[in-house]
Coordinates of C-alpha atoms in Angstrom, one line a residue:
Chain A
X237 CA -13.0 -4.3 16.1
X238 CA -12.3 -0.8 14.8
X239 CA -10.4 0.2 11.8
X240 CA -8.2 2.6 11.3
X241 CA -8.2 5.7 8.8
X242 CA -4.4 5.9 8.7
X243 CA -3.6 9.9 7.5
X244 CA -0.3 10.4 6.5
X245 CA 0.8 13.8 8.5
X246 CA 4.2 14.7 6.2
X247 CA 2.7 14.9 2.8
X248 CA 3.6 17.7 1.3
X249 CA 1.6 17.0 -1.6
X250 CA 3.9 18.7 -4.1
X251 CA 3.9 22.4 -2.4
X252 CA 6.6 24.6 -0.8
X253 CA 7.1 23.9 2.7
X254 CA 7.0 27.2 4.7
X255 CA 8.2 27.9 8.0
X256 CA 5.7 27.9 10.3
X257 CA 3.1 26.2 8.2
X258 CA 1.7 22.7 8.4
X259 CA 2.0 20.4 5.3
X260 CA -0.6 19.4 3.6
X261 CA -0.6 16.0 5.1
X262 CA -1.2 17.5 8.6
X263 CA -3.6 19.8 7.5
X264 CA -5.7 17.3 6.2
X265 CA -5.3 15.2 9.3
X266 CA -6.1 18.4 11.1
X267 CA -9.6 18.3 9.2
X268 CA -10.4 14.9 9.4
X269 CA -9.2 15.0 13.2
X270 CA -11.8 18.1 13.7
X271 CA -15.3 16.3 12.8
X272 CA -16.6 13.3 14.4
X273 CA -15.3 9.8 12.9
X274 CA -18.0 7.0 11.6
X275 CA -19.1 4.7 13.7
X276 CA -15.6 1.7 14.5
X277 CA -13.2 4.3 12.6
X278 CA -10.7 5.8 14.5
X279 CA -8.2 8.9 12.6
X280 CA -4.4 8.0 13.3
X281 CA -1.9 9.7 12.6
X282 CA 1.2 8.5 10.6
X283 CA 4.3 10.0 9.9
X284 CA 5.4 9.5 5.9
X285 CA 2.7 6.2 4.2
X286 CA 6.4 6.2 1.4
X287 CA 3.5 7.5 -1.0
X288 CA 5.2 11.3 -1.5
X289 CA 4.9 11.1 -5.4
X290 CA 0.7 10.8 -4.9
X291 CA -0.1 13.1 -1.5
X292 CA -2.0 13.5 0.3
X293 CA -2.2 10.3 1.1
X294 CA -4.4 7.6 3.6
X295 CA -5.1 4.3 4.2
X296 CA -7.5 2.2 5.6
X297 CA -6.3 -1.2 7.3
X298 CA -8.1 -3.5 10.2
X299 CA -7.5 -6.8 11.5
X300 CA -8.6 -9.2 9.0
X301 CA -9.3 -7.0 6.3
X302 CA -8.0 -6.1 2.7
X303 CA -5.9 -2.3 3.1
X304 CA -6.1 0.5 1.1
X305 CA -3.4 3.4 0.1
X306 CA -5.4 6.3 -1.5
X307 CA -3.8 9.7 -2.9
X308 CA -4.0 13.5 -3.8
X309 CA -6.7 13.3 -0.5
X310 CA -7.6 17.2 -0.1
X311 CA -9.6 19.3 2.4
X312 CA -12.5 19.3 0.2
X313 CA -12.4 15.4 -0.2
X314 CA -13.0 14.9 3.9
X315 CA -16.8 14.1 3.9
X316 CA -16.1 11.7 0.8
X317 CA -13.2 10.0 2.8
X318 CA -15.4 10.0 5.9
X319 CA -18.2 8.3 3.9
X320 CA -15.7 5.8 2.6
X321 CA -14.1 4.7 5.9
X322 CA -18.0 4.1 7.2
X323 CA -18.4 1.5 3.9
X324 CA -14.9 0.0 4.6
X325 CA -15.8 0.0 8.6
X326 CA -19.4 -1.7 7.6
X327 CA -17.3 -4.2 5.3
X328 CA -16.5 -7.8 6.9
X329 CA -13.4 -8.1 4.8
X330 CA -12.4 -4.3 3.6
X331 CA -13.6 -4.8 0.5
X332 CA -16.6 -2.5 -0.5
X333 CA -18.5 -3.3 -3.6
X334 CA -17.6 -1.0 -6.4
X335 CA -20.6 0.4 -7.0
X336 CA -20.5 1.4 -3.0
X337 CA -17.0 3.1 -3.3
X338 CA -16.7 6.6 -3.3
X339 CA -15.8 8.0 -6.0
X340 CA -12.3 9.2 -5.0
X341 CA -11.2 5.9 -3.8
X342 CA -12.4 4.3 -7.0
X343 CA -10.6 7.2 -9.0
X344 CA -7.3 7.6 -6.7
X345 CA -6.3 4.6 -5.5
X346 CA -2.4 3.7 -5.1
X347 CA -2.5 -0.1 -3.5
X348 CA -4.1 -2.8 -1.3
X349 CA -2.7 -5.1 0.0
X350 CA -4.4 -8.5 1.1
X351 CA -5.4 -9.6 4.9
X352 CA -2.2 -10.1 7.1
X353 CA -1.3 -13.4 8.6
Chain B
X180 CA 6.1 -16.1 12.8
X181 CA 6.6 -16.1 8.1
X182 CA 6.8 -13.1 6.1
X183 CA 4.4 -12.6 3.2
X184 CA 5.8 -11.9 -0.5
X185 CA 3.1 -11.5 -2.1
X186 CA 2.6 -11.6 -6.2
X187 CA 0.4 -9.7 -8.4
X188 CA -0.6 -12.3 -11.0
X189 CA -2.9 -9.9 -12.9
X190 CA -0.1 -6.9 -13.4
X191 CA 0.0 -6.2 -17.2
X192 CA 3.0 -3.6 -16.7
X193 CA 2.0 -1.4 -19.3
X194 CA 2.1 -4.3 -21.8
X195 CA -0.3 -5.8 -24.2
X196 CA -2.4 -8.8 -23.7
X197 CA -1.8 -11.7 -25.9
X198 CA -3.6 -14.8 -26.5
X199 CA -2.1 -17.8 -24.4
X200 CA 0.6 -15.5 -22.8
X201 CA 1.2 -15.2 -19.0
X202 CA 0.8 -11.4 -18.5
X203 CA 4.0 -9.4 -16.8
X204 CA 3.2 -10.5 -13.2
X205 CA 2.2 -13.8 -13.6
X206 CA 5.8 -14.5 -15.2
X207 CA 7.3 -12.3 -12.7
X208 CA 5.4 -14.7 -9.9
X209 CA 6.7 -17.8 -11.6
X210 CA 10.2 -16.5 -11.6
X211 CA 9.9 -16.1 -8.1
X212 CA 8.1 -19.5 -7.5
X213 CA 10.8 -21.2 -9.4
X214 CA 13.8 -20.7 -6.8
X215 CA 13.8 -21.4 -3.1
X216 CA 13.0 -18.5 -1.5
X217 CA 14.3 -16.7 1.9
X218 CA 13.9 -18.2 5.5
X219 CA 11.1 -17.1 6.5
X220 CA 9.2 -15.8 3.5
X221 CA 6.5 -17.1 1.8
X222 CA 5.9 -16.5 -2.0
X223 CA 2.1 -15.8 -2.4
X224 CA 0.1 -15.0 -5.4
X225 CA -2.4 -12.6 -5.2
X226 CA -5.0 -11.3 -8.1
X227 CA -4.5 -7.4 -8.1
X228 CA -2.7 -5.3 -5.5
X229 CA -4.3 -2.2 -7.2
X230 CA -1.1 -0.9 -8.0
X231 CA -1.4 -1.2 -11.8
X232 CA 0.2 1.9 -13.1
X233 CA 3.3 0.6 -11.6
X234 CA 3.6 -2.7 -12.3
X235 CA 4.6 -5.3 -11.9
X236 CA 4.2 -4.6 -8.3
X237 CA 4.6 -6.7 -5.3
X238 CA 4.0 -6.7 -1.2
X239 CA 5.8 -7.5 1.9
X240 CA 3.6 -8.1 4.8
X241 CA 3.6 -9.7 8.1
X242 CA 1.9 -9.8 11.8
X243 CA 2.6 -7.4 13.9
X244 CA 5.2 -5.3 11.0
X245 CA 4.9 -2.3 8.4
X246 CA 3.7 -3.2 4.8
X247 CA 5.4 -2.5 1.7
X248 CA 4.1 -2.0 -2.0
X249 CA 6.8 -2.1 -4.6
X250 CA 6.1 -1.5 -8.5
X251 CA 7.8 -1.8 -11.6
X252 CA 9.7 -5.2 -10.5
X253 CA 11.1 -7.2 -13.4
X254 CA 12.1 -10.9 -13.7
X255 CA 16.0 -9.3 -13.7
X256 CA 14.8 -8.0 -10.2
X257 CA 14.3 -11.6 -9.0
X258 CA 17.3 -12.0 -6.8
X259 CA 17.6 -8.7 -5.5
X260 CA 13.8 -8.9 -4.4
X261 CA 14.5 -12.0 -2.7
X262 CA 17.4 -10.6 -0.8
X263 CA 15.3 -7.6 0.4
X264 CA 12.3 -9.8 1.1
X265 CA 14.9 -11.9 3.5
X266 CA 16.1 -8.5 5.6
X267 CA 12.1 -7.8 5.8
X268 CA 11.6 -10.9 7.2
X269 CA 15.0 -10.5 9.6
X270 CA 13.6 -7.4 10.9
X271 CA 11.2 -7.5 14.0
X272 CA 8.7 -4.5 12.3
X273 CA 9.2 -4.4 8.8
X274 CA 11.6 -1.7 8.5
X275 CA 14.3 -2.4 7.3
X276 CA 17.4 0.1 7.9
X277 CA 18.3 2.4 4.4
X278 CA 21.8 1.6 4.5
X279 CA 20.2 -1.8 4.7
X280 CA 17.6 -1.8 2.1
X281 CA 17.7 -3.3 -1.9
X282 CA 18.4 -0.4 -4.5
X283 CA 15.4 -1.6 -6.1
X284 CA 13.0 -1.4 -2.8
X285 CA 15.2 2.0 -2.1
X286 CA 14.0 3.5 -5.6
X287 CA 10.6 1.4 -6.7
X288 CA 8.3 2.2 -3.4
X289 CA 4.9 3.1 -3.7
X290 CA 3.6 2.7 -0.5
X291 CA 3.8 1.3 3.2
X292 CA 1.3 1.1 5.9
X293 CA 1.6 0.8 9.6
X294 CA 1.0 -2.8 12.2
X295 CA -2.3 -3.0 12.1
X296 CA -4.5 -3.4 15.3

């Protein structure tokens, strides 16, 4: 089953909001939402991940797996976070070795949280 | 269907390791483990939530709700974390209404992510 690369589309990371132009969080959704996903990943997105002290922020939850909350996500950081949703997609429990993880999810992580149920 | 309170057991909290002492969350988790807990909830350790800046940090989680990551809980916090763990586990998704919600879940959040599936 897929999993889901959660991208949280009100984080205003910190900067000004201006009329007329998207937060960060939706700009980086905006990026993500612009390439092709890795294979079983799909992009949603999510209105506020509570996380507004480390934004941009994103997650990466699936049915029987271990989620991850990840932080200060930027533009520039969208074929890293692309390469780390394809590990966590090819994972069978959401964990990815650590020597496999990207190096922003090893360097900005904010929580997991264990398999539901 | 239970709620899932879930423990980190490994959260030093900014504290020093010594010899023979439980760290910060594994006395928090005992605290907890020593008093009956909500309807509904269970009490579940859990070896790192990757949260460990702001420990001592704990989880709500359950099918088919939002998650919640809370951090720098402190044996004080135990009846108040109970109390909010109890309206998590009275609401039918997770979220609990503000007016609602513990001080310390109000002020201490460090992240939430959606149902997942």
């Amino acid at each position: 089953m897929d999993v889901s690369l959660l991208v949280c589309t009100t984080c205003r990371a910190g900067q000004p909001v201006l009329d007329g132009q998207p937060v960060a969080g939706a700009r980086l959704h905006a990026a993500l939402d612009g390439v092709a996903p890795p294979p079983g990943v799909r992009i949603i997105p999510v209105e506020c991940l509570s996380a507004c002290n480390s934004g941009s922020a994103i997650a990466l939850s699936g049915p029987g797996r271990w989620s991850y909350v990840y932080g200060r996500m930027e533009i520039a950081d969208v074929p890293e976070i692309l390469q780390g949703a394809a590990a966590y997609a090819a994972s069978t429990d959401g964990i990815v070795p650590w020597r496999d993880r990207v190096a922003i999810f090893r360097k900005r992580s904010i929580a997991r949280i264990p398999p539901i149920g």
